[in-house]
JSON list of C-alpha atoms and ligand atoms in Angstrom, two decimals:
[
{"chain": "N", "resi": 15, "resn": "UNK", "atom": "CA", "xyz": [-6.40, 6.18, -3.29]},
{"chain": "N", "resi": 16, "resn": "UNK", "atom": "CA", "xyz": [-4.84, 3.21, -4.98]},
{"chain": "N", "resi": 17, "resn": "UNK", "atom": "CA", "xyz": [-7.32, 1.10, -6.91]},
{"chain": "N", "resi": 18, "resn": "UNK", "atom": "CA", "xyz": [-7.18, -2.67, -7.41]},
{"chain": "N", "resi": 19, "resn": "UNK", "atom": "CA", "xyz": [-9.69, -4.75, -9.33]},
{"chain": "N", "resi": 20, "resn": "UNK", "atom": "CA", "xyz": [-12.40, -4.84, -6.65]},
{"chain": "N", "resi": 21, "resn": "UNK", "atom": "CA", "xyz": [-10.71, -3.05, -3.74]},
{"chain": "N", "resi": 22, "resn": "UNK", "atom": "CA", "xyz": [-9.14, 0.30, -3.03]},
{"chain": "N", "resi": 23, "resn": "UNK", "atom": "CA", "xyz": [-6.40, 1.25, -0.60]},
{"chain": "N", "resi": 24, "resn": "UNK", "atom": "CA", "xyz": [-6.49, 4.44, 1.47]},
{"chain": "N", "resi": 25, "resn": "UNK", "atom": "CA", "xyz": [-4.37, 5.83, 4.29]},
{"chain": "N", "resi": 26, "resn": "UNK", "atom": "CA", "xyz": [-5.31, 4.70, 7.79]},
{"chain": "N", "resi": 27, "resn": "UNK", "atom": "CA", "xyz": [-6.90, 7.29, 10.10]},
{"chain": "N", "resi": 28, "resn": "UNK", "atom": "CA", "xyz": [-7.09, 7.80, 13.87]},
{"chain": "N", "resi": 29, "resn": "UNK", "atom": "CA", "xyz": [-10.85, 7.05, 13.56]},
{"chain": "N", "resi": 30, "resn": "UNK", "atom": "CA", "xyz": [-9.95, 3.49, 12.48]},
{"chain": "N", "resi": 31, "resn": "UNK", "atom": "CA", "xyz": [-8.57, 2.64, 15.96]},
{"chain": "N", "resi": 32, "resn": "UNK", "atom": "CA", "xyz": [-11.82, 1.15, 17.40]},
{"chain": "N", "resi": 33, "resn": "UNK", "atom": "CA", "xyz": [-12.09, -1.07, 14.32]},
{"chain": "N", "resi": 34, "resn": "UNK", "atom": "CA", "xyz": [-8.48, -2.25, 14.78]},
{"chain": "N", "resi": 35, "resn": "UNK", "atom": "CA", "xyz": [-9.19, -3.06, 18.42]},
{"chain": "N", "resi": 36, "resn": "UNK", "atom": "CA", "xyz": [-12.20, -5.17, 17.45]},
{"chain": "N", "resi": 37, "resn": "UNK", "atom": "CA", "xyz": [-10.25, -7.05, 14.75]},
{"chain": "N", "resi": 38, "resn": "UNK", "atom": "CA", "xyz": [-6.99, -7.64, 16.57]},
{"chain": "N", "resi": 39, "resn": "UNK", "atom": "CA", "xyz": [-8.64, -8.64, 19.83]},
{"chain": "N", "resi": 40, "resn": "UNK", "atom": "CA", "xyz": [-10.54, -11.38, 17.97]},
{"chain": "N", "resi": 41, "resn": "UNK", "atom": "CA", "xyz": [-8.57, -14.61, 18.59]},
{"chain": "N", "resi": 42, "resn": "UNK", "atom": "CA", "xyz": [-9.69, -16.04, 15.26]},
{"chain": "N", "resi": 43, "resn": "UNK", "atom": "CA", "xyz": [-7.97, -13.18, 13.41]},
{"chain": "N", "resi": 44, "resn": "UNK", "atom": "CA", "xyz": [-5.06, -12.78, 15.83]},
{"chain": "N", "resi": 45, "resn": "UNK", "atom": "CA", "xyz": [-3.97, -16.44, 15.67]},
{"chain": "N", "resi": 46, "resn": "UNK", "atom": "CA", "xyz": [-2.50, -15.83, 12.21]},
{"chain": "N", "resi": 47, "resn": "UNK", "atom": "CA", "xyz": [-0.56, -12.71, 13.21]},
{"chain": "N", "resi": 48, "resn": "UNK", "atom": "CA", "xyz": [2.57, -12.11, 15.28]},
{"chain": "N", "resi": 49, "resn": "UNK", "atom": "CA", "xyz": [0.59, -10.44, 18.07]},
{"chain": "N", "resi": 50, "resn": "UNK", "atom": "CA", "xyz": [-0.55, -12.83, 20.78]},
{"chain": "N", "resi": 51, "resn": "UNK", "atom": "CA", "xyz": [-1.91, -10.76, 23.69]},
{"chain": "N", "resi": 52, "resn": "UNK", "atom": "CA", "xyz": [-5.04, -8.60, 23.88]},
{"chain": "N", "resi": 53, "resn": "UNK", "atom": "CA", "xyz": [-4.38, -5.01, 22.91]},
{"chain": "N", "resi": 54, "resn": "UNK", "atom": "CA", "xyz": [-5.60, -1.93, 24.77]},
{"chain": "N", "resi": 55, "resn": "UNK", "atom": "CA", "xyz": [-6.85, 1.32, 23.26]},
{"chain": "N", "resi": 56, "resn": "UNK", "atom": "CA", "xyz": [-3.83, 3.15, 24.76]},
{"chain": "N", "resi": 57, "resn": "UNK", "atom": "CA", "xyz": [-1.41, 0.73, 23.10]},
{"chain": "N", "resi": 58, "resn": "UNK", "atom": "CA", "xyz": [-3.21, 1.06, 19.80]},
{"chain": "N", "resi": 59, "resn": "UNK", "atom": "CA", "xyz": [-3.19, 4.87, 20.04]},
{"chain": "N", "resi": 60, "resn": "UNK", "atom": "CA", "xyz": [0.54, 4.89, 20.82]},
{"chain": "N", "resi": 61, "resn": "UNK", "atom": "CA", "xyz": [1.15, 2.58, 17.87]},
{"chain": "N", "resi": 62, "resn": "UNK", "atom": "CA", "xyz": [-0.92, 4.87, 15.61]},
{"chain": "N", "resi": 63, "resn": "UNK", "atom": "CA", "xyz": [1.11, 7.93, 16.69]},
{"chain": "N", "resi": 64, "resn": "UNK", "atom": "CA", "xyz": [4.33, 6.05, 15.94]},
{"chain": "N", "resi": 65, "resn": "UNK", "atom": "CA", "xyz": [3.17, 5.34, 12.37]},
{"chain": "N", "resi": 66, "resn": "UNK", "atom": "CA", "xyz": [2.83, 9.06, 11.57]},
{"chain": "N", "resi": 67, "resn": "UNK", "atom": "CA", "xyz": [6.58, 9.65, 11.32]},
{"chain": "N", "resi": 68, "resn": "UNK", "atom": "CA", "xyz": [7.45, 6.36, 9.64]},
{"chain": "N", "resi": 69, "resn": "UNK", "atom": "CA", "xyz": [9.29, 6.78, 6.36]},
{"chain": "N", "resi": 70, "resn": "UNK", "atom": "CA", "xyz": [10.10, 3.09, 5.90]},
{"chain": "N", "resi": 71, "resn": "UNK", "atom": "CA", "xyz": [6.59, 1.78, 6.37]},
{"chain": "N", "resi": 72, "resn": "UNK", "atom": "CA", "xyz": [3.38, 2.10, 4.36]},
{"chain": "N", "resi": 73, "resn": "UNK", "atom": "CA", "xyz": [0.12, 0.90, 5.87]},
{"chain": "N", "resi": 74, "resn": "UNK", "atom": "CA", "xyz": [-3.18, 1.07, 3.99]},
{"chain": "N", "resi": 75, "resn": "UNK", "atom": "CA", "xyz": [-6.82, 0.41, 4.82]},
{"chain": "N", "resi": 76, "resn": "UNK", "atom": "CA", "xyz": [-8.47, -2.02, 2.39]},
{"chain": "N", "resi": 77, "resn": "UNK", "atom": "CA", "xyz": [-11.95, -0.97, 1.30]},
{"chain": "N", "resi": 78, "resn": "UNK", "atom": "CA", "xyz": [-14.53, -2.78, -0.84]},
{"chain": "N", "resi": 79, "resn": "UNK", "atom": "CA", "xyz": [-17.55, -1.27, -2.53]},
{"chain": "N", "resi": 80, "resn": "UNK", "atom": "CA", "xyz": [-20.76, -2.76, -1.11]},
{"chain": "N", "resi": 81, "resn": "UNK", "atom": "CA", "xyz": [-24.28, -1.38, -1.35]},
{"chain": "N", "resi": 82, "resn": "UNK", "atom": "CA", "xyz": [-23.10, 1.98, -2.68]},
{"chain": "N", "resi": 83, "resn": "UNK", "atom": "CA", "xyz": [-20.61, 2.49, 0.18]},
{"chain": "N", "resi": 84, "resn": "UNK", "atom": "CA", "xyz": [-16.93, 1.77, 0.70]},
{"chain": "N", "resi": 85, "resn": "UNK", "atom": "CA", "xyz": [-16.52, -0.66, 3.62]},
{"chain": "N", "resi": 86, "resn": "UNK", "atom": "CA", "xyz": [-13.24, -1.05, 5.53]},
{"chain": "N", "resi": 87, "resn": "UNK", "atom": "CA", "xyz": [-12.44, -4.79, 5.68]},
{"chain": "N", "resi": 88, "resn": "UNK", "atom": "CA", "xyz": [-8.73, -4.97, 6.54]},
{"chain": "N", "resi": 89, "resn": "UNK", "atom": "CA", "xyz": [-5.25, -3.55, 6.31]},
{"chain": "N", "resi": 90, "resn": "UNK", "atom": "CA", "xyz": [-2.28, -4.25, 4.07]},
{"chain": "N", "resi": 91, "resn": "UNK", "atom": "CA", "xyz": [1.19, -2.76, 4.22]},
{"chain": "N", "resi": 92, "resn": "UNK", "atom": "CA", "xyz": [4.82, -2.74, 3.21]},
{"chain": "N", "resi": 93, "resn": "UNK", "atom": "CA", "xyz": [7.08, -2.59, 6.23]},
{"chain": "N", "resi": 94, "resn": "UNK", "atom": "CA", "xyz": [10.75, -2.33, 7.17]},
{"chain": "N", "resi": 95, "resn": "UNK", "atom": "CA", "xyz": [11.68, -0.96, 3.76]},
{"chain": "N", "resi": 96, "resn": "UNK", "atom": "CA", "xyz": [15.41, -1.27, 3.12]},
{"chain": "N", "resi": 97, "resn": "UNK", "atom": "CA", "xyz": [16.14, 1.47, 0.57]},
{"chain": "N", "resi": 98, "resn": "UNK", "atom": "CA", "xyz": [19.69, 0.21, -0.14]},
{"chain": "N", "resi": 99, "resn": "UNK", "atom": "CA", "xyz": [18.71, -3.38, -1.03]},
{"chain": "N", "resi": 100, "resn": "UNK", "atom": "CA", "xyz": [15.23, -2.25, -2.14]},
{"chain": "N", "resi": 101, "resn": "UNK", "atom": "CA", "xyz": [13.36, -4.84, -0.08]},
{"chain": "N", "resi": 102, "resn": "UNK", "atom": "CA", "xyz": [10.23, -4.74, 2.08]},
{"chain": "N", "resi": 103, "resn": "UNK", "atom": "CA", "xyz": [8.11, -7.06, 4.19]},
{"chain": "N", "resi": 104, "resn": "UNK", "atom": "CA", "xyz": [4.43, -7.43, 3.28]},
{"chain": "N", "resi": 105, "resn": "UNK", "atom": "CA", "xyz": [1.74, -7.77, 5.93]},
{"chain": "N", "resi": 106, "resn": "UNK", "atom": "CA", "xyz": [-2.01, -8.21, 5.49]},
{"chain": "N", "resi": 107, "resn": "UNK", "atom": "CA", "xyz": [-5.04, -8.91, 7.65]},
{"chain": "N", "resi": 108, "resn": "UNK", "atom": "CA", "xyz": [-8.69, -8.88, 6.66]},
{"chain": "N", "resi": 109, "resn": "UNK", "atom": "CA", "xyz": [-10.31, -8.22, 10.03]},
{"chain": "N", "resi": 110, "resn": "UNK", "atom": "CA", "xyz": [-13.85, -8.69, 8.70]},
{"chain": "N", "resi": 111, "resn": "UNK", "atom": "CA", "xyz": [-14.10, -12.49, 8.61]},
{"chain": "N", "resi": 112, "resn": "UNK", "atom": "CA", "xyz": [-17.18, -12.49, 6.34]},
{"chain": "N", "resi": 113, "resn": "UNK", "atom": "CA", "xyz": [-14.88, -11.28, 3.59]},
{"chain": "N", "resi": 114, "resn": "UNK", "atom": "CA", "xyz": [-12.39, -14.16, 3.84]},
{"chain": "N", "resi": 115, "resn": "UNK", "atom": "CA", "xyz": [-12.09, -16.50, 0.88]},
{"chain": "N", "resi": 116, "resn": "UNK", "atom": "CA", "xyz": [-13.68, -14.15, -1.68]},
{"chain": "N", "resi": 117, "resn": "UNK", "atom": "CA", "xyz": [-10.58, -13.03, -3.52]},
{"chain": "N", "resi": 118, "resn": "UNK", "atom": "CA", "xyz": [-10.20, -9.65, -1.76]},
{"chain": "N", "resi": 119, "resn": "UNK", "atom": "CA", "xyz": [-6.93, -10.68, -0.07]},
{"chain": "N", "resi": 120, "resn": "UNK", "atom": "CA", "xyz": [-5.32, -11.67, -3.38]},
{"chain": "N", "resi": 121, "resn": "UNK", "atom": "CA", "xyz": [-6.57, -8.44, -5.01]},
{"chain": "N", "resi": 122, "resn": "UNK", "atom": "CA", "xyz": [-5.13, -6.40, -2.11]},
{"chain": "N", "resi": 123, "resn": "UNK", "atom": "CA", "xyz": [-1.76, -8.21, -2.22]},
{"chain": "N", "resi": 124, "resn": "UNK", "atom": "CA", "xyz": [-1.48, -7.66, -5.99]},
{"chain": "N", "resi": 125, "resn": "UNK", "atom": "CA", "xyz": [-2.38, -3.99, -5.55]},
{"chain": "N", "resi": 126, "resn": "UNK", "atom": "CA", "xyz": [0.22, -3.38, -2.84]},
{"chain": "N", "resi": 127, "resn": "UNK", "atom": "CA", "xyz": [2.82, -5.29, -4.92]},
{"chain": "N", "resi": 128, "resn": "UNK", "atom": "CA", "xyz": [2.04, -2.95, -7.82]},
{"chain": "N", "resi": 129, "resn": "UNK", "atom": "CA", "xyz": [2.62, 0.00, -5.46]},
{"chain": "N", "resi": 130, "resn": "UNK", "atom": "CA", "xyz": [5.86, -1.49, -4.10]},
{"chain": "N", "resi": 131, "resn": "UNK", "atom": "CA", "xyz": [7.40, -2.50, -7.41]},
{"chain": "N", "resi": 132, "resn": "UNK", "atom": "CA", "xyz": [5.86, 0.29, -9.51]},
{"chain": "N", "resi": 133, "resn": "UNK", "atom": "CA", "xyz": [5.74, 3.43, -7.37]},
{"chain": "N", "resi": 134, "resn": "UNK", "atom": "CA", "xyz": [8.57, 2.61, -4.93]},
{"chain": "N", "resi": 135, "resn": "UNK", "atom": "CA", "xyz": [10.72, 0.68, -7.43]},
{"chain": "N", "resi": 136, "resn": "UNK", "atom": "CA", "xyz": [11.45, -2.08, -4.89]},
{"chain": "N", "resi": 137, "resn": "UNK", "atom": "CA", "xyz": [13.43, -5.12, -6.03]},
{"chain": "N", "resi": 138, "resn": "UNK", "atom": "CA", "xyz": [12.09, -7.77, -3.66]},
{"chain": "N", "resi": 139, "resn": "UNK", "atom": "CA", "xyz": [9.10, -8.16, -1.33]},
{"chain": "N", "resi": 140, "resn": "UNK", "atom": "CA", "xyz": [8.99, -10.92, 1.26]},
{"chain": "N", "resi": 141, "resn": "UNK", "atom": "CA", "xyz": [6.85, -12.26, 4.09]},
{"chain": "N", "resi": 142, "resn": "UNK", "atom": "CA", "xyz": [6.51, -15.01, 6.63]},
{"chain": "N", "resi": 143, "resn": "UNK", "atom": "CA", "xyz": [3.39, -17.15, 7.02]},
{"chain": "N", "resi": 144, "resn": "UNK", "atom": "CA", "xyz": [2.49, -19.86, 9.53]},
{"chain": "N", "resi": 145, "resn": "UNK", "atom": "CA", "xyz": [2.16, -23.35, 8.07]},
{"chain": "N", "resi": 146, "resn": "UNK", "atom": "CA", "xyz": [-1.30, -23.69, 9.67]},
{"chain": "N", "resi": 147, "resn": "UNK", "atom": "CA", "xyz": [-2.61, -20.84, 7.50]},
{"chain": "N", "resi": 148, "resn": "UNK", "atom": "CA", "xyz": [-3.27, -22.51, 4.09]},
{"chain": "N", "resi": 149, "resn": "UNK", "atom": "CA", "xyz": [-5.65, -19.73, 3.03]},
{"chain": "N", "resi": 150, "resn": "UNK", "atom": "CA", "xyz": [-2.90, -17.14, 3.32]},
{"chain": "N", "resi": 151, "resn": "UNK", "atom": "CA", "xyz": [-0.34, -19.43, 1.66]},
{"chain": "N", "resi": 152, "resn": "UNK", "atom": "CA", "xyz": [-2.63, -19.94, -1.32]},
{"chain": "N", "resi": 153, "resn": "UNK", "atom": "CA", "xyz": [-3.43, -16.22, -1.50]},
{"chain": "N", "resi": 154, "resn": "UNK", "atom": "CA", "xyz": [0.29, -15.35, -1.65]},
{"chain": "N", "resi": 155, "resn": "UNK", "atom": "CA", "xyz": [0.98, -18.06, -4.25]},
{"chain": "N", "resi": 156, "resn": "UNK", "atom": "CA", "xyz": [-1.84, -16.72, -6.42]},
{"chain": "N", "resi": 157, "resn": "UNK", "atom": "CA", "xyz": [-0.26, -13.26, -6.22]},
{"chain": "N", "resi": 158, "resn": "UNK", "atom": "CA", "xyz": [3.08, -14.71, -7.41]},
{"chain": "N", "resi": 159, "resn": "UNK", "atom": "CA", "xyz": [5.04, -15.35, -4.19]},
{"chain": "N", "resi": 160, "resn": "UNK", "atom": "CA", "xyz": [7.34, -18.38, -4.11]},
{"chain": "N", "resi": 161, "resn": "UNK", "atom": "CA", "xyz": [8.12, -20.46, -1.03]},
{"chain": "N", "resi": 162, "resn": "UNK", "atom": "CA", "xyz": [11.78, -19.87, -0.24]},
{"chain": "N", "resi": 163, "resn": "UNK", "atom": "CA", "xyz": [12.35, -21.70, 2.99]},
{"chain": "N", "resi": 164, "resn": "UNK", "atom": "CA", "xyz": [10.88, -23.16, 6.10]},
{"chain": "N", "resi": 165, "resn": "UNK", "atom": "CA", "xyz": [11.54, -22.14, 9.71]},
{"chain": "N", "resi": 166, "resn": "UNK", "atom": "CA", "xyz": [10.96, -25.40, 11.49]},
{"chain": "N", "resi": 167, "resn": "UNK", "atom": "CA", "xyz": [9.04, -25.42, 14.77]},
{"chain": "N", "resi": 168, "resn": "UNK", "atom": "CA", "xyz": [9.43, -21.66, 15.17]},
{"chain": "N", "resi": 169, "resn": "UNK", "atom": "CA", "xyz": [5.99, -20.67, 16.42]},
{"chain": "N", "resi": 170, "resn": "UNK", "atom": "CA", "xyz": [4.31, -21.85, 19.63]},
{"chain": "N", "resi": 171, "resn": "UNK", "atom": "CA", "xyz": [0.53, -21.80, 19.28]},
{"chain": "N", "resi": 172, "resn": "UNK", "atom": "CA", "xyz": [-2.18, -23.67, 21.20]},
{"chain": "N", "resi": 173, "resn": "UNK", "atom": "CA", "xyz": [0.13, -26.10, 22.95]},
{"chain": "N", "resi": 174, "resn": "UNK", "atom": "CA", "xyz": [2.47, -27.02, 20.15]},
{"chain": "N", "resi": 175, "resn": "UNK", "atom": "CA", "xyz": [5.16, -25.76, 17.81]},
{"chain": "N", "resi": 176, "resn": "UNK", "atom": "CA", "xyz": [4.44, -24.95, 14.17]},
{"chain": "N", "resi": 177, "resn": "UNK", "atom": "CA", "xyz": [6.58, -24.33, 11.10]},
{"chain": "N", "resi": 178, "resn": "UNK", "atom": "CA", "xyz": [6.53, -21.04, 9.21]},
{"chain": "N", "resi": 179, "resn": "UNK", "atom": "CA", "xyz": [7.41, -20.39, 5.58]},
{"chain": "N", "resi": 180, "resn": "UNK", "atom": "CA", "xyz": [9.47, -17.60, 4.12]},
{"chain": "N", "resi": 181, "resn": "UNK", "atom": "CA", "xyz": [8.02, -16.42, 0.81]},
{"chain": "N", "resi": 182, "resn": "UNK", "atom": "CA", "xyz": [9.30, -13.83, -1.65]},
{"chain": "N", "resi": 183, "resn": "UNK", "atom": "CA", "xyz": [8.66, -12.24, -5.03]},
{"chain": "N", "resi": 184, "resn": "UNK", "atom": "CA", "xyz": [11.06, -10.25, -7.22]},
{"chain": "N", "resi": 185, "resn": "UNK", "atom": "CA", "xyz": [10.22, -7.16, -9.26]},
{"chain": "N", "resi": 186, "resn": "UNK", "atom": "CA", "xyz": [10.90, -8.92, -12.59]},
{"chain": "N", "resi": 187, "resn": "UNK", "atom": "CA", "xyz": [8.70, -11.87, -11.60]},
{"chain": "N", "resi": 188, "resn": "UNK", "atom": "CA", "xyz": [5.82, -9.50, -10.84]},
{"chain": "N", "resi": 189, "resn": "UNK", "atom": "CA", "xyz": [6.34, -7.63, -14.12]},
{"chain": "N", "resi": 190, "resn": "UNK", "atom": "CA", "xyz": [6.50, -10.99, -15.99]},
{"chain": "N", "resi": 191, "resn": "UNK", "atom": "CA", "xyz": [3.15, -12.04, -14.52]},
{"chain": "N", "resi": 192, "resn": "UNK", "atom": "CA", "xyz": [1.41, -9.02, -15.95]},
{"chain": "N", "resi": 193, "resn": "UNK", "atom": "CA", "xyz": [3.00, -9.27, -19.42]},
{"chain": "Z", "resi": 209, "resn": "COA", "atom": "C1", "xyz": [-4.96, -14.43, 4.53]},
{"chain": "Z", "resi": 209, "resn": "COA", "atom": "C2", "xyz": [-5.95, -13.49, 3.87]},
{"chain": "Z", "resi": 209, "resn": "COA", "atom": "C3", "xyz": [-5.31, -12.11, 3.63]},
{"chain": "Z", "resi": 209, "resn": "COA", "atom": "C4", "xyz": [-6.34, -14.07, 2.50]},
{"chain": "Z", "resi": 209, "resn": "COA", "atom": "O1", "xyz": [-7.28, -13.24, 1.89]},
{"chain": "Z", "resi": 209, "resn": "COA", "atom": "P1", "xyz": [-8.64, -13.91, 1.33]},
{"chain": "Z", "resi": 209, "resn": "COA", "atom": "O2", "xyz": [-9.40, -12.84, 0.63]},
{"chain": "Z", "resi": 209, "resn": "COA", "atom": "O3", "xyz": [-9.31, -14.62, 2.44]},
{"chain": "Z", "resi": 209, "resn": "COA", "atom": "O4", "xyz": [-8.03, -14.98, 0.29]},
{"chain": "Z", "resi": 209, "resn": "COA", "atom": "P2", "xyz": [-8.44, -15.22, -1.24]},
{"chain": "Z", "resi": 209, "resn": "COA", "atom": "O5", "xyz": [-9.91, -15.46, -1.32]},
{"chain": "Z", "resi": 209, "resn": "COA", "atom": "O6", "xyz": [-7.88, -14.14, -2.07]},
{"chain": "Z", "resi": 209, "resn": "COA", "atom": "O7", "xyz": [-7.61, -16.57, -1.55]},
{"chain": "Z", "resi": 209, "resn": "COA", "atom": "C5", "xyz": [-7.70, -17.65, -0.67]},
{"chain": "Z", "resi": 209, "resn": "COA", "atom": "C6", "xyz": [-7.34, -18.94, -1.39]},
{"chain": "Z", "resi": 209, "resn": "COA", "atom": "O8", "xyz": [-7.08, -19.92, -0.40]},
{"chain": "Z", "resi": 209, "resn": "COA", "atom": "C7", "xyz": [-7.88, -21.04, -0.63]},
{"chain": "Z", "resi": 209, "resn": "COA", "atom": "N1", "xyz": [-8.16, -21.65, 0.66]},
{"chain": "Z", "resi": 209, "resn": "COA", "atom": "C8", "xyz": [-8.99, -21.23, 1.64]},
{"chain": "Z", "resi": 209, "resn": "COA", "atom": "N2", "xyz": [-8.95, -22.06, 2.69]},
{"chain": "Z", "resi": 209, "resn": "COA", "atom": "C9", "xyz": [-8.06, -23.02, 2.36]},
{"chain": "Z", "resi": 209, "resn": "COA", "atom": "C10", "xyz": [-7.59, -24.19, 3.02]},
{"chain": "Z", "resi": 209, "resn": "COA", "atom": "N3", "xyz": [-8.03, -24.51, 4.25]},
{"chain": "Z", "resi": 209, "resn": "COA", "atom": "N4", "xyz": [-6.67, -24.96, 2.39]},
{"chain": "Z", "resi": 209, "resn": "COA", "atom": "C11", "xyz": [-6.23, -24.63, 1.16]},
{"chain": "Z", "resi": 209, "resn": "COA", "atom": "N5", "xyz": [-6.65, -23.54, 0.47]},
{"chain": "Z", "resi": 209, "resn": "COA", "atom": "C12", "xyz": [-7.55, -22.75, 1.07]},
{"chain": "Z", "resi": 209, "resn": "COA", "atom": "C13", "xyz": [-9.11, -20.48, -1.34]},
{"chain": "Z", "resi": 209, "resn": "COA", "atom": "O9", "xyz": [-9.82, -21.51, -2.01]},
{"chain": "Z", "resi": 209, "resn": "COA", "atom": "C14", "xyz": [-8.45, -19.48, -2.26]},
{"chain": "Z", "resi": 209, "resn": "COA", "atom": "O10", "xyz": [-7.80, -20.11, -3.37]},
{"chain": "Z", "resi": 209, "resn": "COA", "atom": "P3", "xyz": [-8.51, -20.30, -4.81]},
{"chain": "Z", "resi": 209, "resn": "COA", "atom": "O11", "xyz": [-8.86, -18.92, -5.31]},
{"chain": "Z", "resi": 209, "resn": "COA", "atom": "O12", "xyz": [-7.46, -20.97, -5.64]},
{"chain": "Z", "resi": 209, "resn": "COA", "atom": "O13", "xyz": [-9.73, -21.13, -4.60]},
{"chain": "Z", "resi": 209, "resn": "COA", "atom": "C15", "xyz": [-7.25, -13.32, 4.76]},
{"chain": "Z", "resi": 209, "resn": "COA", "atom": "O14", "xyz": [-7.96, -14.56, 4.78]},
{"chain": "Z", "resi": 209, "resn": "COA", "atom": "C16", "xyz": [-6.92, -12.87, 6.18]},
{"chain": "Z", "resi": 209, "resn": "COA", "atom": "O15", "xyz": [-6.64, -11.71, 6.39]},
{"chain": "Z", "resi": 209, "resn": "COA", "atom": "N6", "xyz": [-6.93, -13.80, 7.14]},
{"chain": "Z", "resi": 209, "resn": "COA", "atom": "C17", "xyz": [-6.69, -13.48, 8.57]},
{"chain": "Z", "resi": 209, "resn": "COA", "atom": "C18", "xyz": [-5.32, -12.86, 8.87]},
{"chain": "Z", "resi": 209, "resn": "COA", "atom": "C19", "xyz": [-4.19, -13.56, 8.14]},
{"chain": "Z", "resi": 209, "resn": "COA", "atom": "O16", "xyz": [-4.16, -14.78, 8.02]},
{"chain": "Z", "resi": 209, "resn": "COA", "atom": "N7", "xyz": [-3.25, -12.76, 7.65]},
{"chain": "Z", "resi": 209, "resn": "COA", "atom": "C20", "xyz": [-2.07, -13.26, 6.96]},
{"chain": "Z", "resi": 209, "resn": "COA", "atom": "C21", "xyz": [-0.97, -13.51, 7.92]},
{"chain": "Z", "resi": 209, "resn": "COA", "atom": "S1", "xyz": [0.50, -14.13, 7.12]}
]
């Protein structure tokens, strides 16, 4: 387990697959992610199998403590780790919509940044976020990410094109935040 302020991160398990199917087949959640088509159980199982041998990818389940139990509310991960340049791409999704806007996303991002910069000694962590997702933008800014660029009109969603932002944070910036 990796503990944040109000969340903890654990490894994902095969038993989580039905939960993933419920979350990622919900258009309200999926609209913010790169996936755009409904996902089948077989696809999700194949994806899960492929994660087992990944050495350049860390995916965690986010859990919060409610009513004396740990509840699984989303996933967060560091992907496509480049060990030479010491970079990674951060991804996060809280699938349980009741938990949006309560600070759990920011807590989870800070916790996975601590893992990336502290345990893995990464130099830079980056991500891409759609311009129509101000909640995510604000969450990343609160965790210390800076906007680095805009990809104009890159994402087609609901009949029109949208911009996306590149954001990044460096190891020394994260360390400076905590000092
Ligand atoms: C994006 C996500 C991880 C953020 O986590 P969260 O727990 O909901 O976010 P937090 O509560 O930590 O922070 C959200 C911030 O955005 C602000 N916010 C929410 N809606 C907003 C809006 N429409 N405009 C501007 N700010 C907004 C909140 O007020 C809060 O900022 P504050 O603390 O300064 O008040 C989560 O909402 C999620 O998983 N959403 C669905 C999937 C997704 O978007 N993934 C990211 C893909 S890049």
